[in-house]
Short mmCIF file of C-alpha atoms in Angstrom, two decimals:
data_model
loop_
_atom_site.label_atom_id
_atom_site.label_comp_id
_atom_site.label_asym_id
_atom_site.label_seq_id
_atom_site.Cartn_x
_atom_site.Cartn_y
_atom_site.Cartn_z
CA MET A 12 45.44 99.06 39.79
CA LYS A 13 45.01 97.00 36.66
CA GLN A 14 43.68 98.92 33.68
CA ILE A 15 41.10 97.06 31.62
CA TYR A 16 40.44 98.42 28.16
CA MET A 17 37.02 97.66 26.73
CA ASP A 18 36.62 100.43 24.18
CA TYR A 19 38.01 98.82 21.03
CA ALA A 20 35.23 100.31 18.90
CA ALA A 21 36.68 103.74 19.73
CA THR A 22 40.24 102.79 18.96
CA THR A 23 42.73 99.95 19.27
CA PRO A 24 46.38 99.83 20.31
CA VAL A 25 48.91 99.53 17.50
CA ARG A 26 50.20 95.95 17.35
CA LYS A 27 53.91 95.49 17.97
CA GLU A 28 54.39 93.82 14.59
CA VAL A 29 52.77 96.84 12.97
CA LEU A 30 54.84 99.32 14.94
CA ASP A 31 58.07 97.49 14.11
CA GLU A 32 57.27 97.69 10.44
CA ILE A 33 56.35 101.38 10.57
CA LEU A 34 59.22 102.84 12.58
CA PRO A 35 61.98 102.87 9.91
CA PHE A 36 59.73 104.91 7.64
CA PHE A 37 59.88 107.94 9.90
CA SER A 38 63.60 108.54 9.82
CA GLU A 39 65.50 105.94 7.77
CA ASN A 40 63.31 105.32 4.73
CA PHE A 41 61.78 108.76 4.79
CA GLY A 42 61.49 109.36 1.06
CA ASN A 43 58.44 110.76 -0.67
CA PRO A 44 56.91 107.92 -2.71
CA SER A 45 56.15 110.38 -5.51
CA SER A 46 59.89 111.11 -5.96
CA LEU A 47 61.70 109.24 -8.70
CA HIS A 48 65.01 108.93 -6.90
CA THR A 49 66.04 105.97 -4.78
CA PHE A 50 64.80 107.49 -1.52
CA GLY A 51 61.38 107.92 -3.10
CA GLN A 52 61.26 104.48 -4.65
CA ASP A 53 62.32 102.88 -1.36
CA ALA A 54 59.14 104.32 0.12
CA ARG A 55 56.99 103.66 -2.93
CA TYR A 56 57.34 99.88 -2.98
CA PRO A 57 56.15 99.39 0.63
CA VAL A 58 53.19 101.71 -0.05
CA GLU A 59 52.20 99.58 -3.04
CA SER A 60 52.73 96.43 -1.01
CA ALA A 61 50.34 97.81 1.63
CA ARG A 62 47.81 98.55 -1.11
CA GLU A 63 48.03 94.92 -2.21
CA LYS A 64 47.47 93.69 1.35
CA ILE A 65 44.40 95.90 1.76
CA ALA A 66 43.02 94.82 -1.60
CA SER A 67 43.59 91.18 -0.71
CA ALA A 68 41.77 91.64 2.62
CA ILE A 69 38.55 92.72 0.89
CA GLY A 70 38.75 90.83 -2.39
CA ALA A 71 39.59 93.89 -4.49
CA THR A 72 42.44 94.78 -6.81
CA PRO A 73 45.18 97.20 -5.69
CA ASP A 74 44.22 99.95 -8.16
CA GLU A 75 40.77 100.09 -6.53
CA ILE A 76 42.23 101.19 -3.19
CA VAL A 77 42.72 104.89 -2.37
CA PHE A 78 44.48 105.78 0.88
CA THR A 79 42.90 108.53 2.97
CA SER A 80 43.31 110.08 6.41
CA GLY A 81 40.75 107.74 7.99
CA GLY A 82 37.15 106.56 8.07
CA THR A 83 35.65 110.04 8.24
CA GLU A 84 37.46 111.23 5.14
CA SER A 85 36.60 108.01 3.31
CA ASN A 86 32.91 108.37 4.16
CA ASN A 87 32.92 112.04 3.13
CA PHE A 88 34.72 111.12 -0.08
CA ALA A 89 32.19 108.41 -0.90
CA VAL A 90 29.09 110.50 -0.29
CA LYS A 91 30.23 113.85 -1.68
CA GLY A 92 32.42 112.34 -4.38
CA ILE A 93 29.58 110.28 -5.84
CA ALA A 94 27.06 113.11 -5.40
CA ASN A 95 29.34 115.44 -7.34
CA ALA A 96 30.20 112.98 -10.05
CA ARG A 97 26.69 111.68 -10.68
CA GLN A 98 24.44 114.68 -10.05
CA ASP A 99 23.61 114.81 -13.75
CA LYS A 100 21.95 111.38 -13.28
CA GLY A 101 20.02 112.38 -10.14
CA ARG A 102 20.28 114.05 -6.76
CA HIS A 103 18.78 111.47 -4.44
CA ILE A 104 20.72 109.44 -1.86
CA ILE A 105 19.50 106.70 0.45
CA THR A 106 21.13 105.98 3.80
CA SER A 107 20.03 104.76 7.23
CA ALA A 108 19.08 106.72 10.32
CA ILE A 109 21.78 105.01 12.38
CA GLU A 110 24.84 105.76 10.27
CA HIS A 111 27.93 107.28 11.82
CA HIS A 112 28.02 111.09 11.84
CA ALA A 113 30.72 110.83 9.16
CA ILE A 114 27.93 109.75 6.78
CA LEU A 115 25.03 111.73 8.25
CA GLU A 116 26.80 115.07 8.27
CA PRO A 117 27.92 114.93 4.61
CA CYS A 118 24.31 113.97 3.79
CA HIS A 119 23.02 117.00 5.72
CA PHE A 120 25.56 119.12 3.86
CA LEU A 121 24.30 117.82 0.52
CA GLU A 122 20.69 118.45 1.53
CA LYS A 123 21.59 122.12 1.96
CA ASN A 124 22.97 122.03 -1.57
CA GLY A 125 19.94 120.73 -3.40
CA PHE A 126 20.19 116.98 -2.86
CA GLU A 127 17.47 114.85 -1.36
CA VAL A 128 18.37 112.21 1.23
CA THR A 129 16.15 109.40 2.51
CA TYR A 130 17.10 108.20 6.00
CA LEU A 131 15.81 104.66 6.28
CA PRO A 132 14.29 103.67 9.63
CA VAL A 133 15.52 100.63 11.54
CA ASP A 134 13.61 98.14 13.65
CA SER A 135 13.94 97.81 17.43
CA LYS A 136 17.09 95.69 16.99
CA GLY A 137 18.67 98.23 14.68
CA LEU A 138 18.15 96.38 11.39
CA VAL A 139 17.47 98.05 8.05
CA ASP A 140 14.77 96.20 6.08
CA PRO A 141 15.87 95.64 2.45
CA ASP A 142 12.21 96.12 1.43
CA ASP A 143 12.43 99.67 2.78
CA VAL A 144 15.47 100.23 0.58
CA LEU A 145 13.49 99.00 -2.41
CA LYS A 146 10.57 101.31 -1.62
CA ALA A 147 12.83 104.31 -1.17
CA ILE A 148 14.49 104.01 -4.59
CA LYS A 149 13.55 106.68 -7.13
CA ASN A 150 14.63 107.31 -10.70
CA GLU A 151 16.94 110.01 -9.33
CA THR A 152 18.67 107.73 -6.77
CA ILE A 153 22.42 107.69 -7.37
CA LEU A 154 23.82 106.20 -4.15
CA ILE A 155 22.80 103.90 -1.31
CA SER A 156 25.02 103.94 1.76
CA VAL A 157 24.40 101.54 4.64
CA MET A 158 27.01 100.69 7.24
CA HIS A 159 28.11 97.07 7.68
CA ALA A 160 27.76 97.06 11.47
CA ASN A 161 26.70 99.84 13.77
CA ASN A 162 29.43 101.36 15.91
CA GLU A 163 27.20 101.79 18.96
CA ILE A 164 24.87 98.80 19.22
CA GLY A 165 26.84 96.42 16.99
CA THR A 166 23.93 95.33 14.78
CA ILE A 167 25.10 93.80 11.49
CA GLN A 168 23.10 94.93 8.47
CA PRO A 169 21.96 92.73 5.55
CA ILE A 170 24.30 94.54 3.20
CA LYS A 171 24.56 91.71 0.70
CA GLU A 172 20.80 91.90 0.10
CA ILE A 173 20.82 95.70 0.00
CA GLY A 174 23.77 95.61 -2.40
CA ALA A 175 21.91 93.20 -4.68
CA ILE A 176 18.94 95.56 -4.81
CA ALA A 177 21.25 98.46 -5.68
CA ARG A 178 23.11 96.48 -8.32
CA GLU A 179 19.92 95.34 -10.08
CA ARG A 180 18.93 98.96 -10.50
CA GLY A 181 22.32 100.36 -11.44
CA ILE A 182 22.64 102.37 -8.23
CA LEU A 183 26.03 102.57 -6.54
CA PHE A 184 26.26 100.93 -3.11
CA HIS A 185 28.63 102.13 -0.39
CA SER A 186 29.24 100.65 3.04
CA ASP A 187 31.15 102.00 6.03
CA VAL A 188 33.02 98.90 7.25
CA VAL A 189 35.05 100.71 9.90
CA GLN A 190 33.74 98.39 12.64
CA THR A 191 33.81 95.17 10.63
CA LEU A 192 37.10 95.15 8.74
CA GLY A 193 39.26 92.61 10.52
CA ARG A 194 36.28 91.42 12.55
CA MET A 195 34.22 89.84 9.79
CA PRO A 196 35.06 88.45 6.37
CA ILE A 197 34.51 91.14 3.73
CA ASN A 198 34.50 90.48 0.01
CA VAL A 199 33.40 93.37 -2.16
CA ASP A 200 32.06 91.10 -4.89
CA ASP A 201 30.17 88.75 -2.57
CA LEU A 202 28.63 91.71 -0.76
CA ASN A 203 27.81 93.66 -3.95
CA LEU A 204 29.81 96.68 -2.83
CA ASP A 205 30.93 99.51 -5.09
CA LEU A 206 32.54 101.65 -2.41
CA VAL A 207 33.87 100.81 1.03
CA SER A 208 35.29 102.99 3.82
CA ALA A 209 37.64 101.80 6.55
CA SER A 210 40.11 103.08 9.11
CA GLY A 211 43.52 101.96 10.35
CA HIS A 212 43.19 102.57 14.06
CA LYS A 213 40.20 100.25 14.50
CA ILE A 214 42.26 97.26 13.34
CA TYR A 215 45.37 97.71 15.51
CA GLY A 216 46.98 100.04 12.99
CA PRO A 217 47.85 103.72 13.37
CA LYS A 218 45.46 106.65 13.64
CA GLY A 219 45.25 109.15 10.79
CA VAL A 220 45.08 106.64 7.98
CA GLY A 221 42.27 104.85 6.22
CA PHE A 222 41.23 103.81 2.77
CA ILE A 223 38.33 103.88 0.39
CA TYR A 224 37.67 101.07 -2.06
CA ILE A 225 36.27 102.38 -5.33
CA ARG A 226 35.14 99.71 -7.79
CA LYS A 227 36.94 99.93 -11.11
CA GLY A 228 35.12 102.20 -13.54
CA THR A 229 33.29 104.17 -10.84
CA ARG A 230 33.53 107.91 -11.39
CA VAL A 231 34.15 109.84 -8.15
CA THR A 232 34.99 113.53 -7.93
CA PRO A 233 38.20 113.92 -5.90
CA PHE A 234 37.81 115.29 -2.42
CA MET A 235 41.35 116.62 -2.12
CA HIS A 236 42.83 118.64 -4.96
CA GLY A 237 46.52 119.29 -5.34
CA GLY A 238 49.04 116.76 -6.57
CA GLU A 239 48.38 113.68 -8.65
CA GLN A 240 48.77 111.14 -5.88
CA GLU A 241 46.54 108.06 -5.84
CA ARG A 242 46.07 108.20 -9.63
CA GLY A 243 44.54 111.65 -9.34
CA ARG A 244 41.85 110.51 -6.93
CA ARG A 245 43.33 111.93 -3.72
CA ALA A 246 46.00 114.60 -3.60
CA SER A 247 48.40 114.98 -0.65
CA THR A 248 51.78 113.44 0.09
CA HIS A 249 51.35 109.83 1.13
CA ASN A 250 51.30 109.10 4.85
CA VAL A 251 53.90 106.39 4.33
CA PRO A 252 54.18 105.03 7.90
CA GLY A 253 50.40 105.12 8.27
CA ILE A 254 49.80 103.35 4.98
CA ILE A 255 52.37 100.68 5.75
CA GLY A 256 50.77 100.33 9.18
CA ILE A 257 47.22 99.86 7.90
CA GLY A 258 48.49 97.36 5.34
CA LYS A 259 50.28 95.28 7.94
CA ALA A 260 47.36 95.56 10.38
CA ALA A 261 44.93 94.32 7.72
CA GLU A 262 47.22 91.42 6.84
CA LEU A 263 47.49 90.35 10.50
CA ALA A 264 43.76 90.79 11.07
CA MET A 265 43.02 88.35 8.26
CA ILE A 266 45.36 85.77 9.78
CA ASP A 267 43.73 86.09 13.23
CA LEU A 268 40.16 86.53 12.09
CA HIS A 269 38.86 83.04 12.81
CA SER A 270 40.58 82.45 16.16
CA GLU A 271 39.76 85.92 17.51
CA THR A 272 36.13 85.62 16.46
CA GLU A 273 35.72 82.40 18.38
CA ARG A 274 37.59 83.55 21.50
CA ILE A 275 35.96 86.97 21.78
CA THR A 276 32.45 85.77 20.96
CA ALA A 277 32.64 83.48 24.00
CA LEU A 278 33.81 86.37 26.20
CA ARG A 279 31.11 88.67 24.83
CA ASP A 280 28.36 86.16 25.52
CA LYS A 281 29.63 85.55 29.04
CA MET A 282 29.71 89.27 29.71
CA ILE A 283 26.23 89.92 28.34
CA SER A 284 24.65 87.13 30.39
CA GLY A 285 26.67 88.08 33.48
CA ILE A 286 25.57 91.73 33.36
CA LEU A 287 21.93 90.95 32.63
CA ALA A 288 21.78 88.32 35.38
CA ASN A 289 23.32 90.56 38.06
CA ILE A 290 21.60 93.88 37.38
CA GLU A 291 17.85 94.36 37.35
CA ASP A 292 16.20 96.84 34.98
CA CYS A 293 18.99 96.37 32.49
CA ARG A 294 18.70 95.29 28.86
CA LEU A 295 20.82 94.52 25.85
CA ASN A 296 20.53 96.92 22.93
CA GLY A 297 21.01 95.81 19.35
CA HIS A 298 20.42 92.45 17.77
CA PRO A 299 20.90 89.34 19.95
CA GLU A 300 22.44 87.29 17.12
CA LYS A 301 23.26 89.61 14.24
CA ARG A 302 25.75 91.61 16.29
CA LEU A 303 29.46 92.25 16.20
CA PHE A 304 31.31 89.56 18.11
CA ASN A 305 32.95 92.12 20.38
CA ASN A 306 30.01 94.41 21.18
CA ILE A 307 28.12 94.58 24.49
CA HIS A 308 25.68 97.50 24.62
CA VAL A 309 23.36 97.73 27.60
CA SER A 310 20.89 100.25 28.98
CA ILE A 311 20.79 100.47 32.75
CA ASP A 312 17.70 102.30 33.97
CA TYR A 313 17.59 105.09 36.57
CA ILE A 314 21.20 106.18 36.23
CA GLU A 315 23.24 108.23 33.84
CA GLY A 316 25.84 106.67 31.58
CA GLU A 317 28.58 109.23 32.07
CA SER A 318 28.53 108.75 35.85
CA LEU A 319 28.70 105.00 35.35
CA LEU A 320 31.60 105.42 32.95
CA LEU A 321 33.53 107.61 35.38
CA TYR A 322 33.00 105.25 38.32
CA LEU A 323 34.07 102.31 36.16
CA ASP A 324 37.14 104.28 35.12
CA MET A 325 38.03 104.71 38.79
CA GLU A 326 38.03 100.90 39.00
CA GLY A 327 40.33 100.76 35.99
CA ILE A 328 37.64 99.78 33.47
CA ALA A 329 37.49 101.82 30.26
CA CYS A 330 34.26 101.73 28.25
CA SER A 331 32.00 104.17 26.44
CA THR A 332 28.57 105.69 26.92
CA GLY A 333 27.80 105.04 23.28
CA SER A 334 29.59 106.56 20.38
CA ALA A 335 32.87 108.00 21.56
CA CYS A 336 32.55 110.69 18.91
CA SER A 337 29.33 112.00 20.43
CA SER A 338 30.19 111.62 24.11
CA ALA A 339 30.41 115.41 24.44
CA SER A 340 26.89 115.70 23.10
CA LEU A 341 24.02 116.29 25.47
CA GLU A 342 21.49 114.73 23.16
CA PRO A 343 20.52 111.07 23.51
CA SER A 344 22.26 108.92 20.92
CA HIS A 345 20.58 109.10 17.50
CA VAL A 346 21.06 105.34 17.21
CA LEU A 347 19.19 104.58 20.44
CA THR A 348 16.47 107.04 19.51
CA ALA A 349 16.12 105.32 16.12
CA ILE A 350 15.62 101.88 17.72
CA GLY A 351 12.90 103.32 19.96
CA VAL A 352 14.78 103.58 23.25
CA SER A 353 13.25 106.34 25.41
CA PRO A 354 15.51 109.30 26.25
CA ASP A 355 15.52 108.31 29.96
CA THR A 356 16.79 104.83 29.12
CA ALA A 357 19.19 106.13 26.49
CA TYR A 358 20.99 108.21 29.11
CA GLY A 359 21.93 105.04 31.00
CA ALA A 360 23.61 103.34 28.05
CA LEU A 361 27.02 101.70 28.30
CA ARG A 362 29.08 100.19 25.50
CA PHE A 363 31.83 97.69 26.14
CA THR A 364 33.80 96.54 23.11
CA LEU A 365 36.28 93.72 23.46
CA GLY A 366 39.51 93.13 21.62
CA ARG A 367 42.83 91.38 21.47
CA LEU A 368 43.85 92.13 25.05
CA ALA A 369 40.53 91.09 26.62
CA THR A 370 40.70 88.12 28.97
CA GLU A 371 38.17 86.07 30.88
CA GLU A 372 39.57 87.54 34.10
CA ASP A 373 38.77 91.04 32.81
CA VAL A 374 35.24 90.02 31.90
CA ASN A 375 34.72 88.48 35.34
CA PHE A 376 36.01 91.66 36.99
CA VAL A 377 33.51 93.81 35.10
CA ILE A 378 30.65 91.43 35.88
CA ASP A 379 31.58 91.56 39.57
CA THR A 380 32.27 95.29 39.76
CA LEU A 381 29.41 96.79 37.78
CA PRO A 382 26.52 95.88 40.13
CA GLY A 383 28.11 97.72 43.08
CA ILE A 384 28.57 100.87 41.02
CA VAL A 385 25.01 100.63 39.73
CA LYS A 386 23.72 100.28 43.29
CA LYS A 387 25.72 103.29 44.50
CA LEU A 388 24.38 105.47 41.69
CA ARG A 389 20.83 104.21 42.03
CA ASP A 390 20.92 104.93 45.76
CA MET A 391 21.84 108.46 44.74
CA SER A 392 19.15 108.70 42.06
CA PRO A 393 15.80 110.40 42.76
CA VAL A 394 14.43 108.63 39.70
CA TYR A 395 15.15 105.17 41.15
CA LYS A 396 13.22 106.04 44.30
CA ASN A 397 10.16 106.67 42.15
CA LYS A 398 10.66 103.47 40.18
CA GLY A 399 7.36 102.16 38.95
CA LYS A 400 5.38 105.19 40.13
CA ALA A 401 5.43 106.89 36.72
CA MET B 12 36.43 115.03 41.18
CA ASP B 13 36.46 114.38 44.91
CA HIS B 14 32.83 115.53 45.27
CA PHE B 15 31.88 113.13 42.47
CA LYS B 16 33.91 110.26 43.85
CA ASN B 17 32.80 110.80 47.45
CA PRO B 18 29.61 112.83 47.32
CA ARG B 19 28.62 114.43 50.62
CA ASN B 20 25.11 114.54 52.07
CA VAL B 21 23.49 111.98 49.81
CA GLY B 22 20.02 110.91 50.86
CA GLU B 23 16.65 112.14 52.05
CA MET B 24 15.09 113.37 55.32
CA VAL B 25 12.11 112.11 57.23
CA ASN B 26 10.70 115.54 58.09
CA PRO B 27 12.35 118.12 55.86
CA SER B 28 11.60 121.82 56.23
CA GLY B 29 11.67 122.18 52.46
CA VAL B 30 11.95 119.95 49.41
CA GLY B 31 13.19 121.15 46.06
CA ASN B 32 13.17 119.42 42.70
CA ALA B 33 14.84 120.47 39.49
CA GLY B 34 15.16 118.90 36.09
CA ASN B 35 17.38 119.92 33.24
CA PRO B 36 15.49 119.54 29.98
CA VAL B 37 18.74 119.87 28.01
CA CYS B 38 20.39 116.71 29.29
CA GLY B 39 17.73 114.95 31.36
CA ASP B 40 19.48 115.43 34.72
CA THR B 41 17.25 115.51 37.80
CA MET B 42 17.96 116.64 41.36
CA GLN B 43 16.03 116.44 44.59
CA LEU B 44 17.09 118.52 47.61
CA HIS B 45 15.86 118.25 51.19
CA ILE B 46 16.69 120.98 53.69
CA LYS B 47 16.19 121.18 57.43
CA VAL B 48 15.85 124.74 58.77
CA ALA B 49 16.01 125.92 62.37
CA ASP B 50 15.94 129.60 63.42
CA ASN B 51 16.27 130.61 59.77
CA ILE B 52 19.49 128.57 59.44
CA ILE B 53 19.84 125.54 57.17
CA ILE B 54 21.14 123.01 59.67
CA ASP B 55 21.15 120.06 57.26
CA ALA B 56 20.78 119.31 53.56
CA LYS B 57 20.47 116.04 51.65
CA PHE B 58 20.39 115.45 47.93
CA LYS B 59 19.68 112.81 45.33
CA THR B 60 20.76 113.35 41.75
CA PHE B 61 20.33 111.52 38.46
CA GLY B 62 22.98 112.96 36.25
CA CYS B 63 26.50 113.15 34.99
CA GLY B 64 29.67 113.58 37.02
CA ALA B 65 29.37 117.37 37.09
CA ALA B 66 25.72 117.21 38.20
CA ILE B 67 26.59 114.93 41.13
CA ALA B 68 29.64 116.98 42.12
CA THR B 69 27.75 120.29 42.02
CA SER B 70 24.89 118.78 44.03
CA SER B 71 27.32 117.60 46.68
CA MET B 72 29.23 120.88 46.81
CA MET B 73 26.06 122.92 46.97
CA THR B 74 24.86 121.05 50.08
CA GLU B 75 28.22 121.74 51.70
CA LEU B 76 27.96 125.44 50.87
CA ILE B 77 24.47 125.94 52.31
CA ILE B 78 24.70 123.95 55.54
CA ASN B 79 24.95 126.34 58.53
CA ARG B 80 24.01 129.32 56.35
CA THR B 81 20.94 131.50 56.83
CA ILE B 82 18.24 131.26 54.22
CA ASP B 83 19.30 134.62 52.78
CA GLU B 84 22.94 133.56 52.67
CA ALA B 85 21.97 130.29 50.96
CA MET B 86 19.91 132.17 48.38
CA ALA B 87 23.06 134.04 47.43
CA VAL B 88 24.75 130.73 46.49
CA SER B 89 24.62 130.71 42.69
CA ASN B 90 25.62 128.09 40.17
CA LYS B 91 28.80 130.10 39.61
CA THR B 92 29.56 129.98 43.36
CA VAL B 93 29.23 126.18 43.27
CA ALA B 94 31.31 125.84 40.11
CA ASP B 95 34.03 128.09 41.54
CA ALA B 96 34.08 126.08 44.79
CA LEU B 97 34.70 122.95 42.70
CA GLY B 98 37.66 124.61 41.07
CA GLY B 99 35.76 125.50 37.91
CA LEU B 100 33.71 123.62 35.35
CA SER B 101 34.19 123.48 31.62
CA GLN B 102 31.78 125.60 29.57
CA ALA B 103 30.07 122.45 28.33
CA LYS B 104 29.33 121.40 31.92
CA MET B 105 28.24 124.78 33.33
CA HIS B 106 24.60 123.95 32.63
CA CYS B 107 24.92 121.07 35.14
CA SER B 108 25.56 123.54 37.96
CA VAL B 109 22.28 125.32 37.17
CA LEU B 110 20.49 122.16 38.34
CA ALA B 111 21.79 122.63 41.90
CA GLU B 112 20.89 126.33 41.90
CA GLN B 113 17.36 125.59 40.73
CA ALA B 114 16.85 122.78 43.24
CA LEU B 115 18.01 125.11 46.02
CA GLY B 116 15.60 127.85 44.90
CA SER B 117 12.80 125.31 44.76
CA ALA B 118 13.61 123.96 48.25
CA ILE B 119 13.67 127.46 49.75
CA ASP B 120 10.36 128.34 48.05
CA ASP B 121 8.88 125.16 49.48
CA TYR B 122 10.22 126.05 52.92
CA HIS B 123 8.54 129.49 52.75
CA THR B 124 5.27 127.93 51.56
CA ARG B 125 5.29 125.41 54.40
CA ARG B 126 5.96 128.19 56.92
CA LYS B 127 3.08 130.26 55.58
CA GLU B 128 0.76 127.27 55.75
CA ALA B 129 1.91 126.55 59.31
CA ASP B 130 1.23 130.18 60.30
CA LEU B 131 -2.30 130.10 58.95
#
C-alpha cells in the first residue's frame, strides 16, 4: 500500500542534500566548534556558514542568529528572556489566543510570577485585528508576540502592521515563524520584527535544532547558562550536524520557495474544493485567502477526528486532527475554540498539510477515499442519526 | 485494533427491549446501545458510537461480551472487563471504556423500566 504523507506541519523529512551535508559531522569532522585546535576549527567554519545562510534567509546579519534546540526553546527564550531582561520597564505582554503552546505556556508561567498577559482574540477566520493590539498596549507593555501563520488552521497574520504598531511605541515584537520559514518570504526589517523563532525539522532539516533571531542591541536574558557559546546568549555545546542541517535546509528552501508555492497552492486548492464538494456538512477552517499555501483544515460534522485519522491511516494517508502536539489532549483545540467553532464541530477536525512529496495523484486519492470513510463513521454515529433534530 | 477496524454489531433495532445512551463530558464521545432480551438473556445488541478509536472498539467488544449473557451476567461486565478483552487500553484511553459500561447500565435500566410498565 502506498503511504501518503500529508502532515508536513508536524514535521518534514530531511532532504537528501541536507543529509549528505550533515553526515560527515557525526564521525569525521566531529570537533567541538569551541575548541581552538584544528578539529574544532573544522567544525566551527561550517557552523558559521550555516549562521550566514540562516541570516540571509530572513534578511538579518549572522551575529543576530542564536542556534537553539528548536522552535519551543526559541519561543521560550523570546518570551522569558525578554520578560526577564525588561521587567524593570514593565511586566505586561501581549500575545494572541491562538499561539502555539510553546508561547502560551511560557506566558502562563510568567503570569504565575507577577506578569500580566493579554491574549488577543481572533475573528472567525483566525485573524488578529491590529486595532486590538493598539488598544491592548499599556505603558508597562514590553513585548508583543504574534505568530506569522497558525500551525492548525494556517491563517496568516498581519504581522507587518502589528510590528509597525510595536515599533512606533518602542515595544519589542516577536513572531513564531515555525510554519512560514521556507514557505513565505520573511524579511525581519520589512516585517518590523525584533525577535523570530524557527525550527529545522519543519523545513526539511533535522529535528532538535532551531534558531532565534534577536535584533542587534536587544537585551535578552539567556535561557541556558553554562559555557559562553553563542556570544554568551545560549550555553551548551553546539549541535554541529543539526546547525549545518538547518543552514542547508534554509538555503534550499529559499531556492525552491517560488516554484513550491505555485505547485502546492494549486494542489491545496484542488484538495479543498474536492473535499468540500464531496462531503456534506463539512467546512474549511481558517482564512480562505490569507492561509498557508500548504494547509487544508476542515471540520466534518457528526464524527470524531481521531477515528477519521485512524481510518485514513489504514488507507495509507497520514494527516492530523489539529495540532500534533495536542493530539493526546481531550480538550477541543484552543485555536478552534478561539475562532468560535463549537466543541462538537471541533472534534471532527482534520488537518492535511502538503509538502515536497505531495502529488496530484495523492490529492486525488484523498478526495476519492475520504467520503467513504466519512460515510462509514457517520453510519456508526448516533449523532448523525439525530442530524437537524437538535 | 480489529474491533475498531471491523466493529461488530453496528446499528439499531426496530423493537429493542432496552435502549441505553451515554455521553462522556470529558471528550464529547456519545454511545447508543440497543438490546434485545428474551427469557432474561440478551439475545442481540447493536450500538452506534460517536467517538475515538478506543470508544468504537470498546463499544464493539462490549456488545460481543453481553450477547447470549443473562441480564445479571451482563451487569457484571465492567469497563475493565471490556478493556481487558481488547488486550488493554492505555491509561489515557481508559475513560473511553466507561462510555460502554454506562450505556450498558442505561440500556438495562431501560429494559427493567419497560418490563415494569408492561406488567402494570
